[in-house]
PDB file of C-alpha atoms in Angstrom:
ATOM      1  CA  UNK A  23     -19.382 220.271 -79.667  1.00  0.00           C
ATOM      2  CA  UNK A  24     -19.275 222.728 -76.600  1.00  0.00           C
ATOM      3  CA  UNK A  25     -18.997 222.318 -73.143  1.00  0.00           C
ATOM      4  CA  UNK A  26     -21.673 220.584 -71.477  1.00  0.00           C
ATOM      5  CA  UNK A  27     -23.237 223.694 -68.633  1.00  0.00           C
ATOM      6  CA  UNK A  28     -22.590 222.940 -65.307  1.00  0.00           C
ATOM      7  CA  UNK A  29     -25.725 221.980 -62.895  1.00  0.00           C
ATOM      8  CA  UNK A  30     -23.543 222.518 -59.792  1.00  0.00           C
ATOM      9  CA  UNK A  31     -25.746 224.535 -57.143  1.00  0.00           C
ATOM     10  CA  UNK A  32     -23.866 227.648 -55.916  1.00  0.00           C
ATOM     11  CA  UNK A  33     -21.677 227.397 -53.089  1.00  0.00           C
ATOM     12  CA  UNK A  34     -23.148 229.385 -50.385  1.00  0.00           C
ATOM     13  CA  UNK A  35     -21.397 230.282 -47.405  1.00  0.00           C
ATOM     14  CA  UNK A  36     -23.392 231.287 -44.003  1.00  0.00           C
ATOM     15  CA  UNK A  37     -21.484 234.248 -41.908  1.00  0.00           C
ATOM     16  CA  UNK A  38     -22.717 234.274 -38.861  1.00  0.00           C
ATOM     17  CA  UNK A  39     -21.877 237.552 -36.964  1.00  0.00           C
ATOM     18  CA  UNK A  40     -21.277 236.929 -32.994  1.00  0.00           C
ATOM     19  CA  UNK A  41     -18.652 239.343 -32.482  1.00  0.00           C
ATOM     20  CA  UNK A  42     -20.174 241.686 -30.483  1.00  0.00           C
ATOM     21  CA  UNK A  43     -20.676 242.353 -26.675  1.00  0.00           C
ATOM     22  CA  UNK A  44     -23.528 243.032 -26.278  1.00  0.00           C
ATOM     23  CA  UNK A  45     -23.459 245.733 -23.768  1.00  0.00           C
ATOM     24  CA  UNK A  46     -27.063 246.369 -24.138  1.00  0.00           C
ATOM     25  CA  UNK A  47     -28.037 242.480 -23.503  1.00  0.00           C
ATOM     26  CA  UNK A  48     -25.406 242.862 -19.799  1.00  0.00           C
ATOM     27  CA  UNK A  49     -23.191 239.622 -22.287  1.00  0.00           C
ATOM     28  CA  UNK A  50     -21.883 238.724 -25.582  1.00  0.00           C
ATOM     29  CA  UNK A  51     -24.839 237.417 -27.353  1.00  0.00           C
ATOM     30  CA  UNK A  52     -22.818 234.434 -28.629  1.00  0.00           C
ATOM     31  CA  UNK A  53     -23.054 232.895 -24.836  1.00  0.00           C
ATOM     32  CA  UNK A  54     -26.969 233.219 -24.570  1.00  0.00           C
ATOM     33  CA  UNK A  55     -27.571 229.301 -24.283  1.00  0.00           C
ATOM     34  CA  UNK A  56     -28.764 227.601 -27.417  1.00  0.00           C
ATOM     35  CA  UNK A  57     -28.295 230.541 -29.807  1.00  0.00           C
ATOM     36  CA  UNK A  58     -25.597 229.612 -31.264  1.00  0.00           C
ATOM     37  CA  UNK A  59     -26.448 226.510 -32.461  1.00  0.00           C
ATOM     38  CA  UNK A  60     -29.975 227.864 -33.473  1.00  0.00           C
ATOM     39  CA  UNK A  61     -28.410 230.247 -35.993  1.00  0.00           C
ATOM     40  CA  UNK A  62     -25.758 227.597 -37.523  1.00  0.00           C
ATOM     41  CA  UNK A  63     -28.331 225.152 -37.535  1.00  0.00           C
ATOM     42  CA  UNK A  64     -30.836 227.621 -39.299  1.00  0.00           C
ATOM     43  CA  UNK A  65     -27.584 228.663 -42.237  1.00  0.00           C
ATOM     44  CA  UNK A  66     -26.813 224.782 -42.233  1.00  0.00           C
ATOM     45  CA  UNK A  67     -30.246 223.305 -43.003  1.00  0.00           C
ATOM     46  CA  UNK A  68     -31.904 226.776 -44.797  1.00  0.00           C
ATOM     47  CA  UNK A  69     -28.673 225.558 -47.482  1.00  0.00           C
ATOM     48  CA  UNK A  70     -25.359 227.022 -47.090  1.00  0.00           C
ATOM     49  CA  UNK A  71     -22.508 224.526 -47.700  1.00  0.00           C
ATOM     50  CA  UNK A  72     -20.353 226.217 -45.172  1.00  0.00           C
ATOM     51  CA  UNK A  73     -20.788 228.088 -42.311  1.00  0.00           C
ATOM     52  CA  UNK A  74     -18.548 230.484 -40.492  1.00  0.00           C
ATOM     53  CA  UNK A  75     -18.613 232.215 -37.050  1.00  0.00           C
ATOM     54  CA  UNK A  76     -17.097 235.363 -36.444  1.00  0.00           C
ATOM     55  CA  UNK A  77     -16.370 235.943 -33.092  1.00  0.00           C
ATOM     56  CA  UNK A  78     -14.645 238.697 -31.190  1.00  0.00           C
ATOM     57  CA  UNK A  79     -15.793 239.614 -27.380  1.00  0.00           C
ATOM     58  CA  UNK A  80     -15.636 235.804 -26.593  1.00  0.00           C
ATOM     59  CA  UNK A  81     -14.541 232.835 -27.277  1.00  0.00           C
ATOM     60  CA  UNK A  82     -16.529 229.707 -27.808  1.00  0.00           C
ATOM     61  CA  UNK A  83     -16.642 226.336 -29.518  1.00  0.00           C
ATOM     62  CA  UNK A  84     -17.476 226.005 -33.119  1.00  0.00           C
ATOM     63  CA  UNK A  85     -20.698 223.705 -33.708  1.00  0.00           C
ATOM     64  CA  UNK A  86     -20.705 220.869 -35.603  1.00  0.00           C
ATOM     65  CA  UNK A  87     -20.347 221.623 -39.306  1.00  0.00           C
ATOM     66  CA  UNK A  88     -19.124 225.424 -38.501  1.00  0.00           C
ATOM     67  CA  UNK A  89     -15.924 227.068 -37.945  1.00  0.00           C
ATOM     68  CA  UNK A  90     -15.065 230.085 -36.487  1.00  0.00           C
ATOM     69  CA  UNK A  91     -13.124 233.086 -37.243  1.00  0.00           C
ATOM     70  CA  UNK A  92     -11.334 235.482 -34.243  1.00  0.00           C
ATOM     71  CA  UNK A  93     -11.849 239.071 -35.444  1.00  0.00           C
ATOM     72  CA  UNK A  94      -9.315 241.278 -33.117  1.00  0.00           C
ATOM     73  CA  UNK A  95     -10.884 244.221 -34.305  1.00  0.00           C
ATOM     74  CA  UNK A  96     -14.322 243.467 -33.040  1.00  0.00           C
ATOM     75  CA  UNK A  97     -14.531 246.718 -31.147  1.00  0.00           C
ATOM     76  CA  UNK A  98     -14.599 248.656 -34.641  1.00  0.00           C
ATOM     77  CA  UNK A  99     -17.796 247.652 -34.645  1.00  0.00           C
ATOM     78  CA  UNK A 100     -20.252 245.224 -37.641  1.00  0.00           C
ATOM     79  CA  UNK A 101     -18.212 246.330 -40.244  1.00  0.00           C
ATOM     80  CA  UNK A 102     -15.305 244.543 -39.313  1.00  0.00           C
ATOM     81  CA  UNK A 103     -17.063 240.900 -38.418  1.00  0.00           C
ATOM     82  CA  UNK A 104     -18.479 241.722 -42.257  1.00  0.00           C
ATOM     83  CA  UNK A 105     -14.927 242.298 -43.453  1.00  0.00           C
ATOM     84  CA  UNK A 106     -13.881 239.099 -41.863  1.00  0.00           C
ATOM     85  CA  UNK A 107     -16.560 236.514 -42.634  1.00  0.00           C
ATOM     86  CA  UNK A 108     -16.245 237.713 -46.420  1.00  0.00           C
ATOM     87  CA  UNK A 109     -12.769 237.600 -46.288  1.00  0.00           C
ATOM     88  CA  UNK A 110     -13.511 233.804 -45.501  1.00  0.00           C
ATOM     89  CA  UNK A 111     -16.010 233.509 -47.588  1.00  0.00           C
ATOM     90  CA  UNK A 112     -13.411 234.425 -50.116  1.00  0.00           C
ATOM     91  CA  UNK A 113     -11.237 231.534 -49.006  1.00  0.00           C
ATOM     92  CA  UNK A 114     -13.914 229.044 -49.582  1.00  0.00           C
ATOM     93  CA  UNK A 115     -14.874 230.230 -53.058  1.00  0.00           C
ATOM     94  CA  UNK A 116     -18.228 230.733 -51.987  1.00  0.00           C
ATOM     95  CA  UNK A 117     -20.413 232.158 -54.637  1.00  0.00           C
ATOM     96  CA  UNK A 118     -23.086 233.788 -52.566  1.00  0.00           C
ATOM     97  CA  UNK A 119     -22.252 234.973 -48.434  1.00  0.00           C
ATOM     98  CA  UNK A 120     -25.280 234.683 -46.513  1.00  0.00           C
ATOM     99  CA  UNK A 121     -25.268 237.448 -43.403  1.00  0.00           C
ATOM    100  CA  UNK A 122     -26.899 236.447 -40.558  1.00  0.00           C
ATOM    101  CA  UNK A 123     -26.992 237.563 -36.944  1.00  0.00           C
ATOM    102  CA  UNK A 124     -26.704 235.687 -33.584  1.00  0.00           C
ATOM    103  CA  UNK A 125     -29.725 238.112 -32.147  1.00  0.00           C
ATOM    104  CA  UNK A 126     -32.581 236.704 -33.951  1.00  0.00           C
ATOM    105  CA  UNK A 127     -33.532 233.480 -32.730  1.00  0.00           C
ATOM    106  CA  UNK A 128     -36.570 232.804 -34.086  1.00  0.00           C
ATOM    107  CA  UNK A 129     -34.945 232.980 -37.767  1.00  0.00           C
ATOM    108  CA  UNK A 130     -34.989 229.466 -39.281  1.00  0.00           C
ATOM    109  CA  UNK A 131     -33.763 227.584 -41.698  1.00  0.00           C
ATOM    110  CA  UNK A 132     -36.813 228.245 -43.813  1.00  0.00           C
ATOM    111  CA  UNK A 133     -36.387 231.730 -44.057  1.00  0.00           C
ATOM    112  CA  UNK A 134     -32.557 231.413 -44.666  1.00  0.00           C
ATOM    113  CA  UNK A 135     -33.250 229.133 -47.825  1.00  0.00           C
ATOM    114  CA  UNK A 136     -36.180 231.693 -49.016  1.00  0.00           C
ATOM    115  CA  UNK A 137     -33.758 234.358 -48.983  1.00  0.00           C
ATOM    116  CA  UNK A 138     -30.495 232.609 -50.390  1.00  0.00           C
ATOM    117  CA  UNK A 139     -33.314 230.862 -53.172  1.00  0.00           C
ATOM    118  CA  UNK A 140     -34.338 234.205 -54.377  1.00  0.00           C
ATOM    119  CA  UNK A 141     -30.632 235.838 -54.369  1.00  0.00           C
ATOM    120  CA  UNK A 142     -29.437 232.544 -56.320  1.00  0.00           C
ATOM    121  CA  UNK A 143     -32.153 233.555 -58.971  1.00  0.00           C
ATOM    122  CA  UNK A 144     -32.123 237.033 -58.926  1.00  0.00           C
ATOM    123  CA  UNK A 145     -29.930 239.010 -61.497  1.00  0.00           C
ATOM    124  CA  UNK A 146     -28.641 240.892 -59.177  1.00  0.00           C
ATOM    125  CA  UNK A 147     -27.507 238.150 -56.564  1.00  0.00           C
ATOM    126  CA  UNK A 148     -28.807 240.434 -53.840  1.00  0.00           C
ATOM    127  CA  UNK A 149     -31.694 239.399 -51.168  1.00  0.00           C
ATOM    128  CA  UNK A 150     -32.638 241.042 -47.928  1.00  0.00           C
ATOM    129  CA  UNK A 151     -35.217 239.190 -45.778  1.00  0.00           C
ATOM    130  CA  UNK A 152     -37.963 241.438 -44.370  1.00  0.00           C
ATOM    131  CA  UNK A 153     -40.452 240.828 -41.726  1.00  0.00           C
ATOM    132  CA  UNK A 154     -44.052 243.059 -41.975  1.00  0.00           C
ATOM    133  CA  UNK A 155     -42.098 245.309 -44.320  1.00  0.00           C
ATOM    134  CA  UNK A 156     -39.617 246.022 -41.526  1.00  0.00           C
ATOM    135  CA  UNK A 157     -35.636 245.165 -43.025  1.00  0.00           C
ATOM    136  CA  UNK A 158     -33.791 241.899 -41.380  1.00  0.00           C
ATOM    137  CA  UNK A 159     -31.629 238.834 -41.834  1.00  0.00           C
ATOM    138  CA  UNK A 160     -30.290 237.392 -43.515  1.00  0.00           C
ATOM    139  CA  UNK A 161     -29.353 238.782 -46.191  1.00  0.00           C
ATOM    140  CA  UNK A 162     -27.711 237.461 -49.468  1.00  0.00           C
ATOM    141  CA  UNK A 163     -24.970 238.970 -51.425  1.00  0.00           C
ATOM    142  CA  UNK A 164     -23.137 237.019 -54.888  1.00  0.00           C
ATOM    143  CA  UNK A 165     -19.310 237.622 -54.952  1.00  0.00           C
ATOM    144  CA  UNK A 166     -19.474 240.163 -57.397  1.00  0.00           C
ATOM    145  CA  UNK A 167     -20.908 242.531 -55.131  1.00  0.00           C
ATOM    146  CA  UNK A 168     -18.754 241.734 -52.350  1.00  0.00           C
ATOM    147  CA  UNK A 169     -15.893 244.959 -53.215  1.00  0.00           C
ATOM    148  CA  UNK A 170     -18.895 247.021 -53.419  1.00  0.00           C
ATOM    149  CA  UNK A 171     -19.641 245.682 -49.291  1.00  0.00           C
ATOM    150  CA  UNK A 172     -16.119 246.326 -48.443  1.00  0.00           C
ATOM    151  CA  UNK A 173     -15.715 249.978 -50.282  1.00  0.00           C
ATOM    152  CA  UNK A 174     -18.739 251.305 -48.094  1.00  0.00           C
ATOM    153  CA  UNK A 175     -19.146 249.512 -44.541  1.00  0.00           C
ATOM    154  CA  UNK A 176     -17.720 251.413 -41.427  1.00  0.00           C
ATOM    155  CA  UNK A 177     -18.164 251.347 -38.081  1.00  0.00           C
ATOM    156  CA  UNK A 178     -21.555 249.740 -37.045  1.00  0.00           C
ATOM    157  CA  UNK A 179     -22.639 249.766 -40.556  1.00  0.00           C
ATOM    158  CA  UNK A 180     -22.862 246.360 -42.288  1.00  0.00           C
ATOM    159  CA  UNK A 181     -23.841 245.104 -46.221  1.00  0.00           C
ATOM    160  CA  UNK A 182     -27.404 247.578 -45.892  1.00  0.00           C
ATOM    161  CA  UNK A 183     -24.823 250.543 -46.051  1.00  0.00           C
ATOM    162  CA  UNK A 184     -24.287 249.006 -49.786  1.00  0.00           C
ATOM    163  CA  UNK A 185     -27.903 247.565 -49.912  1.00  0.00           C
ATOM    164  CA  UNK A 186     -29.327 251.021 -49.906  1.00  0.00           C
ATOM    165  CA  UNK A 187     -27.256 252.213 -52.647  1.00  0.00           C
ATOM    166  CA  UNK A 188     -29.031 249.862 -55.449  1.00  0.00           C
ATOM    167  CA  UNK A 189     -32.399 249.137 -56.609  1.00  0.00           C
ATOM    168  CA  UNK A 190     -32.030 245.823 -57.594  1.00  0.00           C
ATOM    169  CA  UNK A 191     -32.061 244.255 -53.865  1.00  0.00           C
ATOM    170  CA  UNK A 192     -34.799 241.390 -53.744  1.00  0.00           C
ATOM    171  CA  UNK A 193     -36.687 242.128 -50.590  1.00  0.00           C
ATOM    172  CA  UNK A 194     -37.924 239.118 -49.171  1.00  0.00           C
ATOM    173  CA  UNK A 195     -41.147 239.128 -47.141  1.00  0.00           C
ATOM    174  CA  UNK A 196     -40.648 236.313 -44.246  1.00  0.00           C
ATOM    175  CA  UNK A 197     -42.944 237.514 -41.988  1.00  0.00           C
ATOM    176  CA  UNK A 198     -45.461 233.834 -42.485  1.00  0.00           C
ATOM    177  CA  UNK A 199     -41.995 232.068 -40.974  1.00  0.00           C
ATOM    178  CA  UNK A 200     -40.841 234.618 -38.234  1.00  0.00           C
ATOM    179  CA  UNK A 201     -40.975 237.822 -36.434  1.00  0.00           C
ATOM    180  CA  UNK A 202     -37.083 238.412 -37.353  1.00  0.00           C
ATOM    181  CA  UNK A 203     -36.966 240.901 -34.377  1.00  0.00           C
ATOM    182  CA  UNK A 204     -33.232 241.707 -32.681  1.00  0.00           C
ATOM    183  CA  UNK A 205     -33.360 240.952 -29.562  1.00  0.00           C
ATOM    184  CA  UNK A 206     -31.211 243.024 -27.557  1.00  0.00           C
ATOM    185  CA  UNK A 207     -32.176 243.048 -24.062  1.00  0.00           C
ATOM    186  CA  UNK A 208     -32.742 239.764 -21.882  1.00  0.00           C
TER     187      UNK A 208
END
């Protein structure tokens, strides 16, 4: 008699990256009122068990049912807010991270779970939302990928610097559920 399978549902930790300053917006993003809890709300509810903030150019309060992460090297750019909401990921045994940004507002919870649902059954455990065919957030990537992330970010460059080097990424049209624009100017 063998082992009976597991029906567990994969753990799947949200990584919200709020590092930034946000020169460009005149504030770190982070501090624009409400968006905060828009985007842990929308990795909450759209199915992630966890949810991290990484945080860097300020300081804030975590929301409820989030926790936050101080990345000192912030200036270094996305790649190190990646580095350091995987590396908790990692501590939580997540199976899948989902990458979202504080800059996109109108990103629910709807099209979090359509992305993290299609990564979960995908093969290849990778999922990209996109919005009229243009590339967004978030996007989904299983553990076993995460090295891969880590070998080839830099800089500004986040998980699409790893995305673009494989065919299998699901692409995830979200464009019925929201406009998945960065907004970067008030």
């Amino acid at each position: 008699m063998g082992l009976p399978e597991s029906t567990a549902a994969p753990h799947a930790v949200g990584i919200l990256l709020a590092a930034g300053a946000g020169r460009r917006y005149g504030k770190p993003k982070v501090l624009v009122d409400g968006w905060l809890d828009i985007a842990v709300d929308a990795l909450r509810a759209g199915g992630c068990a966890d949810v991290v903030v990484v945080l860097g150019a300020a300081r804030v309060a975590a929301p409820p049912g989030a926790t936050t992460v101080m990345e000192p090297r912030w200036r270094d750019g996305l790649s190190a807010s990646v580095r350091a909401g995987l590396r908790q990921a990692d501590r939580l045994r997540a199976d899948y991270a989902a990458l979202h940004v504080i800059d996109t507002p109108d990103v629910g919870p709807a099209v979090v779970a359509r992305v993290l649902d299609r990564a979960i059954a995908s093969p290849s455990g990778l999922a990209r939302a996109s919005f009229g065919g243009r590339p967004g957030h978030p996007v989904v990537v299983a553990r076993r990928h995460w090295s891969g992330v880590l070998d080839r970010i830099a800089g500004d460059q986040g998980a699409g610097a790893y995305l673009r080097t494989r065919n299998d990424v699901e692409i995830v049209d979200c464009a019925d559920l929201a406009g998945g624009r960065d907004i970067d100017e008030p």
